[in-house]
Short mmCIF file of C-alpha atoms in Angstrom, two decimals:
data_model
loop_
_atom_site.label_atom_id
_atom_site.label_comp_id
_atom_site.label_asym_id
_atom_site.label_seq_id
_atom_site.Cartn_x
_atom_site.Cartn_y
_atom_site.Cartn_z
CA UNK A 20 -72.86 92.91 -0.57
CA UNK A 21 -74.51 89.57 0.16
CA UNK A 22 -73.50 86.66 -2.07
CA UNK A 23 -75.27 83.45 -3.08
CA UNK A 24 -73.65 81.75 -0.08
CA UNK A 25 -76.24 83.31 2.25
CA UNK A 26 -78.29 80.57 3.96
CA UNK A 27 -80.89 82.88 5.48
CA UNK A 28 -80.00 81.38 8.86
CA UNK A 29 -82.31 81.72 11.84
CA UNK A 30 -79.59 83.24 14.01
CA UNK A 31 -79.15 86.11 11.49
CA UNK A 32 -75.97 87.24 13.25
CA UNK A 33 -75.32 89.77 10.50
CA UNK A 34 -78.53 91.62 11.34
CA UNK A 35 -77.80 91.53 15.06
CA UNK A 36 -74.27 92.87 14.62
CA UNK A 37 -75.14 95.77 12.30
CA UNK A 38 -74.88 99.04 14.28
CA UNK A 39 -76.95 101.01 11.78
CA UNK A 40 -79.76 98.55 11.10
CA UNK A 41 -78.81 98.38 7.44
CA UNK A 42 -79.49 94.63 7.08
CA UNK A 43 -82.93 93.12 6.60
CA UNK A 44 -84.14 89.78 5.27
CA UNK A 45 -85.85 89.68 1.88
CA UNK A 46 -87.03 86.45 0.26
CA UNK A 47 -85.12 84.39 2.78
CA UNK A 48 -81.79 86.17 2.26
CA UNK A 49 -80.00 89.02 3.95
CA UNK A 50 -80.11 92.36 2.18
CA UNK A 51 -77.85 95.35 2.90
CA UNK A 52 -79.25 98.84 2.47
CA UNK A 53 -76.22 100.66 1.05
CA UNK A 54 -77.72 104.06 1.82
CA UNK A 55 -77.33 103.58 5.55
CA UNK A 56 -74.51 101.01 5.59
CA UNK A 57 -71.43 102.37 7.39
CA UNK A 58 -69.00 99.92 5.76
CA UNK A 59 -67.83 98.91 9.23
CA UNK A 60 -67.42 95.25 8.27
CA UNK A 61 -69.08 93.84 11.40
CA UNK A 62 -71.52 91.72 9.40
CA UNK A 63 -68.70 90.17 7.42
CA UNK A 64 -66.87 89.27 10.62
CA UNK A 65 -69.79 87.41 12.21
CA UNK A 66 -71.26 85.63 9.16
CA UNK A 67 -70.57 81.89 9.66
CA UNK A 68 -70.85 81.20 5.92
CA UNK A 69 -68.62 84.00 4.58
CA UNK A 70 -71.60 85.13 2.54
CA UNK A 71 -70.80 88.83 2.75
CA UNK A 72 -68.15 90.22 0.47
CA UNK A 73 -66.31 93.35 1.48
CA UNK A 74 -66.71 96.05 -1.12
CA UNK A 75 -64.44 98.97 -0.40
CA UNK A 76 -64.78 102.31 -2.12
CA UNK A 77 -62.31 102.50 -5.04
CA UNK A 78 -60.68 105.67 -3.71
CA UNK A 79 -60.15 104.16 -0.27
CA UNK A 80 -58.92 100.89 -1.71
CA UNK A 81 -56.39 102.62 -3.95
CA UNK A 82 -54.85 104.76 -1.20
CA UNK A 83 -51.45 103.25 -0.28
CA UNK A 84 -51.22 104.93 3.13
CA UNK A 85 -54.74 104.61 4.52
CA UNK A 86 -55.19 108.37 4.36
CA UNK A 87 -58.70 108.17 2.95
CA UNK A 88 -61.63 107.34 5.19
CA UNK A 89 -65.42 107.52 5.03
CA UNK A 90 -67.29 109.64 7.57
CA UNK A 91 -69.68 107.46 9.55
CA UNK A 92 -72.33 110.16 9.70
CA UNK A 93 -72.65 111.62 6.21
CA UNK A 94 -70.87 108.80 4.29
CA UNK A 95 -68.57 111.34 2.64
CA UNK A 96 -64.99 110.40 1.84
CA UNK A 97 -62.32 112.54 3.46
CA UNK A 98 -58.53 112.72 3.27
CA UNK A 99 -56.34 112.75 6.36
CA UNK A 100 -53.66 115.30 5.50
CA UNK A 101 -51.36 113.81 8.13
CA UNK A 102 -51.23 110.54 6.18
CA UNK A 103 -51.64 111.75 2.60
CA UNK A 104 -48.48 111.69 0.45
CA UNK A 105 -50.14 113.38 -2.56
CA UNK A 106 -49.56 110.41 -4.84
CA UNK A 107 -52.87 110.88 -6.69
CA UNK A 108 -53.93 107.23 -6.43
CA UNK A 109 -57.35 108.17 -5.05
CA UNK A 110 -58.00 110.49 -8.00
CA UNK A 111 -57.10 107.75 -10.44
CA UNK A 112 -59.22 105.24 -8.54
CA UNK A 113 -62.39 107.33 -8.25
CA UNK A 114 -64.79 106.36 -11.06
CA UNK A 115 -66.77 109.58 -10.68
CA UNK A 116 -63.99 112.17 -10.83
CA UNK A 117 -65.03 113.36 -7.39
CA UNK A 118 -61.46 113.92 -6.20
CA UNK A 119 -59.24 116.51 -7.81
CA UNK A 120 -56.01 118.32 -7.12
CA UNK A 121 -55.34 122.03 -7.46
CA UNK A 122 -54.99 123.11 -11.07
CA UNK A 123 -52.57 125.83 -12.13
CA UNK A 124 -53.80 126.03 -15.69
CA UNK A 125 -55.35 129.51 -15.24
CA UNK A 126 -52.15 131.30 -14.10
CA UNK A 127 -50.21 129.49 -16.83
CA UNK A 128 -52.67 130.67 -19.49
CA UNK A 129 -52.52 134.20 -18.08
CA UNK A 130 -48.72 134.18 -18.32
CA UNK A 131 -48.88 132.99 -21.93
CA UNK A 132 -51.45 135.61 -22.87
CA UNK A 133 -49.29 138.31 -21.26
CA UNK A 134 -46.36 137.27 -23.44
CA UNK A 135 -44.08 136.19 -20.61
CA UNK A 136 -41.10 133.93 -21.27
CA UNK A 137 -42.63 130.62 -20.22
CA UNK A 138 -40.53 127.47 -20.49
CA UNK A 139 -42.00 123.97 -20.37
CA UNK A 140 -40.00 121.20 -18.71
CA UNK A 141 -41.43 117.97 -20.07
CA UNK A 142 -41.23 114.61 -18.31
CA UNK A 143 -39.77 111.75 -20.40
CA UNK A 144 -43.16 110.02 -20.45
CA UNK A 145 -44.58 112.80 -22.61
CA UNK A 146 -43.46 110.66 -25.55
CA UNK A 147 -46.51 108.78 -26.72
CA UNK A 148 -49.01 110.81 -24.69
CA UNK A 149 -50.67 112.15 -27.82
CA UNK A 150 -50.66 108.97 -29.87
CA UNK A 151 -48.05 106.71 -31.46
CA UNK A 152 -47.77 108.88 -34.56
CA UNK A 153 -46.97 112.11 -32.69
CA UNK A 154 -43.25 112.63 -32.10
CA UNK A 155 -41.63 114.52 -29.23
CA UNK A 156 -40.46 117.03 -31.83
CA UNK A 157 -44.07 117.71 -32.82
CA UNK A 158 -45.03 118.08 -29.16
CA UNK A 159 -42.26 120.64 -28.77
CA UNK A 160 -43.65 122.58 -31.72
CA UNK A 161 -47.11 122.41 -30.12
CA UNK A 162 -45.70 124.11 -27.03
CA UNK A 163 -44.19 126.84 -29.20
CA UNK A 164 -47.46 127.36 -31.08
CA UNK A 165 -49.25 127.67 -27.74
CA UNK A 166 -46.95 130.51 -26.73
CA UNK A 167 -44.22 128.80 -24.73
CA UNK A 168 -40.70 130.13 -25.24
CA UNK A 169 -39.30 126.61 -25.44
CA UNK A 170 -39.77 123.02 -24.30
CA UNK A 171 -36.86 121.40 -22.50
CA UNK A 172 -36.67 117.73 -21.55
CA UNK A 173 -36.56 117.07 -17.81
CA UNK A 174 -34.07 114.38 -18.76
CA UNK A 175 -31.65 117.24 -19.36
CA UNK A 176 -31.25 117.50 -15.60
CA UNK A 177 -31.29 113.73 -15.13
CA UNK A 178 -27.75 113.34 -16.45
CA UNK A 179 -26.43 115.81 -13.88
CA UNK A 180 -28.55 114.23 -11.14
CA UNK A 181 -27.14 110.76 -11.88
CA UNK A 182 -23.56 112.02 -11.55
CA UNK A 183 -24.29 114.00 -8.38
CA UNK A 184 -26.19 111.12 -6.78
CA UNK A 185 -23.35 108.69 -7.52
CA UNK A 186 -20.88 111.07 -5.87
CA UNK A 187 -23.21 111.54 -2.90
CA UNK A 188 -23.49 107.77 -2.43
CA UNK A 189 -19.70 107.47 -2.51
CA UNK A 190 -19.37 110.06 0.26
CA UNK A 191 -22.10 108.45 2.35
CA UNK A 192 -20.54 104.98 2.13
CA UNK A 193 -17.17 106.50 2.99
CA UNK A 194 -18.55 108.04 6.19
CA UNK A 195 -20.18 104.78 7.25
CA UNK A 196 -23.74 104.89 5.92
CA UNK A 197 -24.98 101.47 4.87
CA UNK A 198 -27.27 102.73 2.13
CA UNK A 199 -28.99 105.71 0.56
CA UNK A 200 -32.46 106.09 -0.96
CA UNK A 201 -33.46 107.96 -4.09
CA UNK A 202 -35.21 111.33 -3.90
CA UNK A 203 -36.75 111.74 -7.36
CA UNK A 204 -40.24 110.45 -6.48
CA UNK A 205 -41.85 112.99 -4.10
CA UNK A 206 -44.53 110.52 -3.01
CA UNK A 207 -41.85 108.00 -2.02
CA UNK A 208 -39.94 110.68 -0.09
CA UNK A 209 -43.13 111.67 1.77
CA UNK A 210 -43.86 108.01 2.50
CA UNK A 211 -40.44 107.56 4.11
CA UNK A 212 -40.71 110.80 6.08
CA UNK A 213 -44.16 109.93 7.44
CA UNK A 214 -43.84 106.20 8.03
CA UNK A 215 -40.11 105.68 8.60
CA UNK A 216 -38.88 108.94 10.17
CA UNK A 217 -35.76 107.17 11.47
CA UNK A 218 -34.68 106.66 7.84
CA UNK A 219 -35.25 110.27 6.82
CA UNK A 220 -31.53 110.96 7.00
CA UNK A 221 -30.87 108.26 4.42
CA UNK A 222 -32.82 110.06 1.68
CA UNK A 223 -30.57 111.50 -1.01
CA UNK A 224 -30.12 115.25 -0.83
CA UNK A 225 -29.77 115.45 -4.60
CA UNK A 226 -32.66 117.28 -6.25
CA UNK A 227 -34.91 115.67 -8.86
CA UNK A 228 -34.31 116.14 -12.61
CA UNK A 229 -37.31 118.48 -12.67
CA UNK A 230 -35.70 120.85 -10.17
CA UNK A 231 -32.24 120.55 -11.72
CA UNK A 232 -33.55 121.41 -15.18
CA UNK A 233 -35.66 124.30 -13.89
CA UNK A 234 -32.71 125.79 -12.02
CA UNK A 235 -30.58 125.58 -15.16
CA UNK A 236 -33.24 127.43 -17.16
CA UNK A 237 -33.59 130.17 -14.56
CA UNK A 238 -29.84 130.53 -14.31
CA UNK A 239 -29.68 131.26 -18.02
CA UNK A 240 -33.00 133.15 -18.12
CA UNK A 241 -33.55 134.83 -14.72
CA UNK A 242 -36.86 136.45 -15.66
CA UNK A 243 -38.43 133.30 -17.07
CA UNK A 244 -41.32 131.23 -15.75
CA UNK A 245 -40.88 127.45 -15.62
CA UNK A 246 -43.76 124.98 -15.94
CA UNK A 247 -43.24 121.28 -15.35
CA UNK A 248 -45.45 119.00 -17.43
CA UNK A 249 -45.78 115.36 -16.43
CA UNK A 250 -48.04 112.55 -15.22
CA UNK A 251 -47.38 112.91 -11.49
CA UNK A 252 -49.64 115.03 -9.28
CA UNK A 253 -47.15 114.63 -6.42
CA UNK A 254 -44.87 117.05 -8.27
CA UNK A 255 -47.33 119.80 -7.32
CA UNK A 256 -46.41 119.27 -3.68
CA UNK A 257 -42.69 118.93 -4.41
CA UNK A 258 -42.38 122.46 -5.80
CA UNK A 259 -43.82 123.87 -2.56
CA UNK A 260 -40.99 122.56 -0.38
CA UNK A 261 -39.03 125.49 1.12
CA UNK A 262 -35.64 124.26 -0.10
CA UNK A 263 -36.95 123.82 -3.65
CA UNK A 264 -39.07 126.95 -3.91
CA UNK A 265 -38.81 129.27 -6.92
CA UNK A 266 -37.29 126.63 -9.20
CA UNK A 267 -40.57 125.52 -10.79
CA UNK A 268 -43.42 128.00 -10.82
CA UNK A 269 -46.29 125.66 -11.70
CA UNK A 270 -46.98 122.02 -12.52
CA UNK A 271 -49.43 120.82 -15.15
CA UNK A 272 -50.47 117.21 -15.66
CA UNK A 273 -50.70 115.65 -19.10
CA UNK A 274 -54.48 115.99 -18.93
CA UNK A 275 -54.15 119.70 -18.28
CA UNK A 276 -51.65 120.35 -21.05
CA UNK A 277 -53.84 118.34 -23.41
CA UNK A 278 -56.77 120.60 -22.51
CA UNK A 279 -54.56 123.63 -23.11
CA UNK A 280 -53.57 122.36 -26.56
CA UNK A 281 -57.25 121.79 -27.35
CA UNK A 282 -58.11 125.32 -26.23
CA UNK A 283 -55.46 126.71 -28.57
CA UNK A 284 -56.73 124.39 -31.33
CA UNK A 285 -53.39 122.69 -31.79
CA UNK A 286 -53.37 120.09 -34.58
CA UNK A 287 -50.34 117.83 -34.27
CA UNK A 288 -50.57 116.98 -37.95
CA UNK A 289 -49.65 120.59 -38.65
CA UNK A 290 -46.78 120.63 -36.16
CA UNK A 291 -43.20 120.34 -37.37
CA UNK A 292 -40.97 117.56 -36.08
CA UNK A 293 -38.42 119.79 -34.37
CA UNK A 294 -35.08 118.43 -33.17
CA UNK A 295 -35.01 117.40 -29.50
CA UNK A 296 -31.60 116.54 -28.11
CA UNK A 297 -31.50 117.73 -24.52
CA UNK A 298 -30.42 114.46 -22.89
CA UNK A 299 -28.91 111.01 -23.21
CA UNK A 300 -30.89 107.81 -23.71
CA UNK A 301 -30.22 106.63 -20.14
CA UNK A 302 -31.49 109.94 -18.76
CA UNK A 303 -34.72 109.59 -20.73
CA UNK A 304 -35.29 106.24 -19.04
CA UNK A 305 -34.94 107.82 -15.59
CA UNK A 306 -38.64 107.70 -14.73
CA UNK A 307 -39.04 104.01 -15.56
CA UNK A 308 -38.74 101.47 -12.78
CA UNK A 309 -35.01 100.75 -12.53
CA UNK A 310 -34.13 103.61 -14.87
CA UNK A 311 -32.64 105.74 -12.11
CA UNK A 312 -30.38 102.92 -10.92
CA UNK A 313 -29.25 102.20 -14.47
CA UNK A 314 -28.26 105.84 -14.98
CA UNK A 315 -26.47 106.08 -11.63
CA UNK A 316 -24.66 102.79 -12.26
CA UNK A 317 -22.87 104.31 -15.25
CA UNK A 318 -21.71 107.31 -13.21
CA UNK A 319 -20.86 105.18 -10.17
CA UNK A 320 -18.64 102.88 -12.20
CA UNK A 321 -16.54 105.81 -13.36
CA UNK A 322 -15.78 106.91 -9.78
CA UNK A 323 -15.18 103.42 -8.41
CA UNK A 324 -18.45 102.87 -6.55
CA UNK A 325 -19.92 99.37 -6.47
CA UNK A 326 -23.60 100.18 -6.82
CA UNK A 327 -25.93 97.52 -5.41
CA UNK A 328 -29.41 98.80 -6.21
CA UNK A 329 -32.68 97.59 -4.72
CA UNK A 330 -35.37 98.57 -7.21
CA UNK A 331 -38.85 98.75 -5.72
CA UNK A 332 -42.23 100.22 -6.62
CA UNK A 333 -45.65 100.15 -5.02
CA UNK A 334 -46.56 100.47 -1.35
CA UNK A 335 -46.24 96.80 -0.39
CA UNK A 336 -42.71 96.47 -1.81
CA UNK A 337 -41.69 99.81 -0.34
CA UNK A 338 -42.85 98.89 3.15
CA UNK A 339 -41.13 95.50 3.09
CA UNK A 340 -37.84 96.92 1.82
CA UNK A 341 -37.81 99.85 4.23
CA UNK A 342 -38.49 97.51 7.16
CA UNK A 343 -35.47 95.44 6.13
CA UNK A 344 -33.39 98.60 5.84
CA UNK A 345 -34.57 99.71 9.26
CA UNK A 346 -33.26 96.56 10.94
CA UNK A 347 -30.03 96.46 8.94
CA UNK A 348 -30.95 93.58 6.65
CA UNK A 349 -31.07 95.41 3.32
CA UNK A 350 -29.36 93.47 0.54
CA UNK A 351 -27.93 96.47 -1.27
CA UNK A 352 -26.65 100.02 -0.79
CA UNK A 353 -29.09 102.06 -2.87
CA UNK A 354 -32.90 102.00 -2.72
CA UNK A 355 -34.66 103.24 -5.82
CA UNK A 356 -38.20 103.88 -4.64
CA UNK A 357 -41.20 104.66 -6.83
CA UNK A 358 -44.65 104.96 -5.27
CA UNK A 359 -46.50 104.02 -8.44
CA UNK A 360 -46.80 100.38 -9.46
CA UNK A 361 -44.78 99.24 -12.48
#
């Protein structure tokens, strides 16, 4: 868009540089016709007064890997699957709800209606999702009233993951590795695999708490169906990985489970505050920035490992830290990476 800094100069370099003829002069100032503007940025580059501000589409601006681009012909946004890490940032950034992921709510409802043994594995962040006055115990009862066999905290698997990851780090350091990265955030793992393939071997082979909990449920209940419920759309891509297949059947976001509760007319005020004691306090803090390192630190201390965590979140921090790791200048031996900010 053109700002007040426009001088309406005689040279009108912005108009001359525009490849689509989107710029005209109205009342002595440049005007950009957004319907034919290609968002190429040429006018901004040539304006001697910096009078043109760059307005990027929210979806494109929010994408941490540059996977989203706008077609020059039809002006439609498109996602480059070779760059997309399924983090869901574009969906959150789009003000029109024009981008969506695949929903599994229909097969989940069908399974519930058929009376199958469906278990919900709930992410720690489910606490507070339905208001400050709704407890996790009431949420568990809501799952039961909806037809789920049980609700199990994903943090249940986090305790086992912390111990296993600490032991894995010990073995890696023993064999000469300088560091190891976390593997719980699927978007972070995809980011490393796509942008730093030489560091792929440094990613922890320990599964995420979601997978660990699901495997435990299916070990005890072989004929059950497991649904993960959480805030992260990237989990929908994680369950499709060949080495993790059949652990989790479907993933529902908090928005989807909220819609399901509404469809079943669940009133939390009428839900009992059931006991929930699947995990430790440190395991419940797993998903918070630094929570994974804190949990692993406890396990590492018991087996004599000096954990030196580097806690990072967001694309800019991730890129900087991974570049340092790539050239051997990482100040630590464990990278806890989270794609989301905060």
